[in-house]
Coordinates of C-alpha atoms in Angstrom, one line a residue:
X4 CA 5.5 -50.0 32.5
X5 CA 9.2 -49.8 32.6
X6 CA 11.1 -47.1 30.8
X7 CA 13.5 -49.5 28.6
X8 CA 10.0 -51.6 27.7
X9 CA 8.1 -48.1 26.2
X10 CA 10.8 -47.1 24.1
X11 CA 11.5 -50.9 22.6
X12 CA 7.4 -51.1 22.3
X13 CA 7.5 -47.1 20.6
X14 CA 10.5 -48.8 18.2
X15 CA 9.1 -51.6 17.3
X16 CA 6.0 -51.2 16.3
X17 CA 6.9 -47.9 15.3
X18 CA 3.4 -45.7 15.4
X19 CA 2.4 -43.7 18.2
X20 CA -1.0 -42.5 18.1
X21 CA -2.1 -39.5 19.4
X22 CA -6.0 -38.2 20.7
X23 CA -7.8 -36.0 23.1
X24 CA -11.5 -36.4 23.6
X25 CA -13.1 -34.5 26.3
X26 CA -15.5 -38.0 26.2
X27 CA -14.2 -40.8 28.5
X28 CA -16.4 -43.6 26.4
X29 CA -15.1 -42.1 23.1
X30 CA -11.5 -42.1 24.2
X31 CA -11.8 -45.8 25.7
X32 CA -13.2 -46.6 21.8
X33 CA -10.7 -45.3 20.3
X34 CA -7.7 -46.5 22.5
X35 CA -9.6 -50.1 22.4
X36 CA -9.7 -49.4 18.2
X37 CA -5.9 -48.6 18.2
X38 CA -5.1 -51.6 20.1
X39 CA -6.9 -53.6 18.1
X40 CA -5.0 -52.5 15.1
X41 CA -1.6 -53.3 16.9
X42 CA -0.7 -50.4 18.7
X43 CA 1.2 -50.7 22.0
X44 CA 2.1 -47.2 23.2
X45 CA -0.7 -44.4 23.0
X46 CA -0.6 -40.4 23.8
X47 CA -3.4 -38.8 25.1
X48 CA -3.0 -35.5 24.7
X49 CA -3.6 -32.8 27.2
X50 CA -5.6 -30.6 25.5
X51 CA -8.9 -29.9 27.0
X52 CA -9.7 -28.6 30.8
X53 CA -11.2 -32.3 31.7
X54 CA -7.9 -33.8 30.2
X55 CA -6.7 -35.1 33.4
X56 CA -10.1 -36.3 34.8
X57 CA -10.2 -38.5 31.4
X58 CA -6.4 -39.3 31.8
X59 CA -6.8 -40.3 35.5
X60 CA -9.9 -43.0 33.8
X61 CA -7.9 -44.5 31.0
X62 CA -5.0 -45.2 33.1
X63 CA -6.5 -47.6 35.3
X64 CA -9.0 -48.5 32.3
X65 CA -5.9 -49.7 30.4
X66 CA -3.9 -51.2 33.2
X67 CA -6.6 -53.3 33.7
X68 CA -8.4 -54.0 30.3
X69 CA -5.4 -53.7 27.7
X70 CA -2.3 -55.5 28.6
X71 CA 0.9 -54.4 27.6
X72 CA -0.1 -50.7 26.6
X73 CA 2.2 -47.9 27.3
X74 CA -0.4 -45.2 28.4
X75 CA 1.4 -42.2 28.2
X76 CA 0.7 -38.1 27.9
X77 CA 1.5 -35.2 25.4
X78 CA 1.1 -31.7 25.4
X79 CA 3.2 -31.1 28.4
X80 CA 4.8 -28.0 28.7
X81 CA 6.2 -27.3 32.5
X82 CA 7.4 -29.6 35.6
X83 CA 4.1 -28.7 37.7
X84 CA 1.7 -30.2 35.1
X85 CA 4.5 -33.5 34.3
X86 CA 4.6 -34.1 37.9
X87 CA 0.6 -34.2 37.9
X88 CA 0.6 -36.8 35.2
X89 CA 3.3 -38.9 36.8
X90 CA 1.8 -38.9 40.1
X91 CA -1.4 -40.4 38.3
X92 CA 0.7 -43.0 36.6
X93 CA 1.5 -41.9 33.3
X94 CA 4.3 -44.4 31.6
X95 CA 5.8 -41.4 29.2
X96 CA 5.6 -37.7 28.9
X97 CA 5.9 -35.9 26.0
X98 CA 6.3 -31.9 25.1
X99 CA 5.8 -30.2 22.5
X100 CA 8.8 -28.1 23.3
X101 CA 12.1 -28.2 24.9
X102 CA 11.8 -27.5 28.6
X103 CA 14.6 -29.7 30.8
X104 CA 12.8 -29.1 34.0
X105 CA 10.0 -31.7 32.7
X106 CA 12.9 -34.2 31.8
X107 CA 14.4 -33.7 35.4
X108 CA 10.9 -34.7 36.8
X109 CA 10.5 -37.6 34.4
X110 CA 14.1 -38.7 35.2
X111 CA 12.8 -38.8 39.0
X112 CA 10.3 -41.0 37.8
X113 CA 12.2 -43.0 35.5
X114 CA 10.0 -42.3 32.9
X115 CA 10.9 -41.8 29.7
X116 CA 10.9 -37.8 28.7
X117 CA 10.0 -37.1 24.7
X118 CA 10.7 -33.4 24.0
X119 CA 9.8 -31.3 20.8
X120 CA 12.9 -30.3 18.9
X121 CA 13.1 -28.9 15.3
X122 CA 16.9 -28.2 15.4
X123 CA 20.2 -29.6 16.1
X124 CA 21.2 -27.5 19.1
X125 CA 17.7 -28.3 20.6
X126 CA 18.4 -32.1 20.1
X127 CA 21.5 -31.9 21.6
X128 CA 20.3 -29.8 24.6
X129 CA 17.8 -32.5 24.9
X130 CA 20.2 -35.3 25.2
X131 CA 21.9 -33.7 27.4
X132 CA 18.8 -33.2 29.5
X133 CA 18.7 -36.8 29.6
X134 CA 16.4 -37.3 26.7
X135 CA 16.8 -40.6 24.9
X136 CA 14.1 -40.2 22.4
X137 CA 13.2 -36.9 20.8
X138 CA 10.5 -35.4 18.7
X139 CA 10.6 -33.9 15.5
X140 CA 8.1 -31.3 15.0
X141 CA 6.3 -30.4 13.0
X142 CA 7.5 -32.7 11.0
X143 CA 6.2 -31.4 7.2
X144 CA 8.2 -27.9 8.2
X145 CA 11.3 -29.5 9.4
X146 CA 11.2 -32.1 6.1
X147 CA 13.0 -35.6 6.3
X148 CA 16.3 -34.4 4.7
X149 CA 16.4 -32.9 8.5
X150 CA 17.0 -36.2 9.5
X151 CA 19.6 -37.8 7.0
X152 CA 21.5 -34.3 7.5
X153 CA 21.7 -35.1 11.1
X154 CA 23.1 -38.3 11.0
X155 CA 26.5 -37.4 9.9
X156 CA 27.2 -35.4 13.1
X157 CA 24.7 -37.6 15.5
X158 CA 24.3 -40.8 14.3
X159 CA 22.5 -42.6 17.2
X160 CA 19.9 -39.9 17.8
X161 CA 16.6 -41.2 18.2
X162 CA 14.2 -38.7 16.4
X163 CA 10.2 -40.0 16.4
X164 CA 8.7 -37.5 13.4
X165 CA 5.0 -35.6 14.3
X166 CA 2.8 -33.4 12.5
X167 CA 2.2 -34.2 9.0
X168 CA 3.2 -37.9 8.8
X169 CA 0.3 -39.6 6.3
X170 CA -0.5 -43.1 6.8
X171 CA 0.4 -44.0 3.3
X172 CA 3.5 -45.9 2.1
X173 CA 5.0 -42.8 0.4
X174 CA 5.0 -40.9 3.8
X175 CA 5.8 -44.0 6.0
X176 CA 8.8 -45.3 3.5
X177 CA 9.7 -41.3 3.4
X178 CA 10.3 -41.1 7.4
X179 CA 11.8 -44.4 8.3
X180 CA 13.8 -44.2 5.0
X181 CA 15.3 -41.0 6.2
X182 CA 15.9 -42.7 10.3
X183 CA 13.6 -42.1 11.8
X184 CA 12.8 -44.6 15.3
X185 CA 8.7 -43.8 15.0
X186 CA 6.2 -42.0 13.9
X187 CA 3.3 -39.8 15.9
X188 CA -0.1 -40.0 14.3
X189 CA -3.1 -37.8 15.2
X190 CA -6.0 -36.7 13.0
X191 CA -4.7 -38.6 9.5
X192 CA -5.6 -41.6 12.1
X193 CA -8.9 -40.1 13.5
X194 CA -10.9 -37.9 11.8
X195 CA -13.9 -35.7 13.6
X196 CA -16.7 -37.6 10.8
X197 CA -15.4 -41.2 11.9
X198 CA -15.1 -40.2 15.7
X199 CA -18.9 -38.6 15.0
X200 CA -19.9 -41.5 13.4
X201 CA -18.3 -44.1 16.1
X202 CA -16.5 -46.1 13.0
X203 CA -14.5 -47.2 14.8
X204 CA -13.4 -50.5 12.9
X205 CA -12.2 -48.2 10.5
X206 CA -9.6 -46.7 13.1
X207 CA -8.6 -50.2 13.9
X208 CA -8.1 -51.1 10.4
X209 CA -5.8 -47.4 9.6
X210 CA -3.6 -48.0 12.5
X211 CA -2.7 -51.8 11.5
X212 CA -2.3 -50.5 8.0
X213 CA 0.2 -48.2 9.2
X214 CA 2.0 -50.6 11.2
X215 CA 1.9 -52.8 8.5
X216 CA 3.8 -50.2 6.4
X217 CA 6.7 -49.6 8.4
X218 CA 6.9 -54.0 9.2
X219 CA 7.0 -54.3 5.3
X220 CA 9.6 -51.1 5.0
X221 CA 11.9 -52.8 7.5
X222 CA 11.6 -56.4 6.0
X223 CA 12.8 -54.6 2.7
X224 CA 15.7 -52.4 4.1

């Protein structure tokens, strides 16, 4: 998929799940399940020793089963491992820190590069890395007056917020009320007993009720 398409699909639905199982089937269930529910861009994280084997599978699983999905990996912390994932076709890289080397190699690629920033001089170091999208984590440290303070000396900064977003309409309203472009969600999406217990319906319906939230936030802005 082509960079300008991710980050208009990352904006405009404006929830970016994010899972790791060491299970190919699981992970296939779970992407199917966030689909389902409206998602369009998804990051696997690279967490576990088999996480590229299982990356390498859903990337051609999802290019050819789930149209329009922005397959992309997190938990990226140097240009070696990056280049690994680009080479086996990821559509976006994201780190959990700031490291420009990655967004040279994802620049190469013309990919789009999402690093992990928690202050202004790492935000700016970032765009000038060539990031055009950023992450805020963890989000519940950094708080969302982060983001309004922000906007008086970088007004267009992208920020997507991770780690302690809820998929309620307090935390959803809290985020994009303050600017934020999206939102990362992870375990408040998929919790080990519903992964154990395969409920997967119930992962379909949390992510379209999240989506939901920030459509009805925007309709009311």
């Amino acid at each position: 998929m082509d960079k300008e398409t991710t980050l208009k699909l990352l904006n405009q639905v404006g929830v970016l799940p994010l899972f790791y199982h060491s299970d190919i089937e699981i992970a296939k269930e779970v992407i199917n399940a966030s689909y389902r529910g409206g998602a369009r861009a998804f990051e696997f994280t690279n967490r576990g020793e088999n996480a590229f084997t299982v990356f390498n599978e859903l990337v051609a699983y999802t290019k050819e089963s789930l149209p329009g999905l922005s397959m992309g990996i997190g938990t990226i912390y140097d240009a070696e491992t990056a280049q690994k994932f680009i080479d086996a076709g990821t559509d976006f890289v994201v780190t959990p820190c700031l490291n420009p080397a990655v967004g040279y190699a994802c620049a190469k690629a013309n990919i789009p590069w999402i690093p992990g920033v928690s202050t202004l001089t790492e935000i700016y170091n970032a765009q000038q890395a060539g990031a055009e999208v950023v992450k805020l984590f963890p989000g519940d440290v950094v708080g969302s007056k982060f983001i309004k303070a922000i906007r008086g000396p970088m007004p267009n900064v992208k920020i997507m917020v991770t780690g302690g977003v809820q998929p309620t309409a307090e935390s959803i309203n809290e985020w994009f009320g303050a600017g934020a472009y999206a939102v990362g969600l992870g375990s408040n999406l998929f919790p080990k007993d519903v992964i154990a217990d395969g409920n997967y319906a119930w992962i379909e319906q949390k992510v379209a009720e999240s989506i939901a939230l920030v459509t009805k936030f925007r309709e009311a802005s």
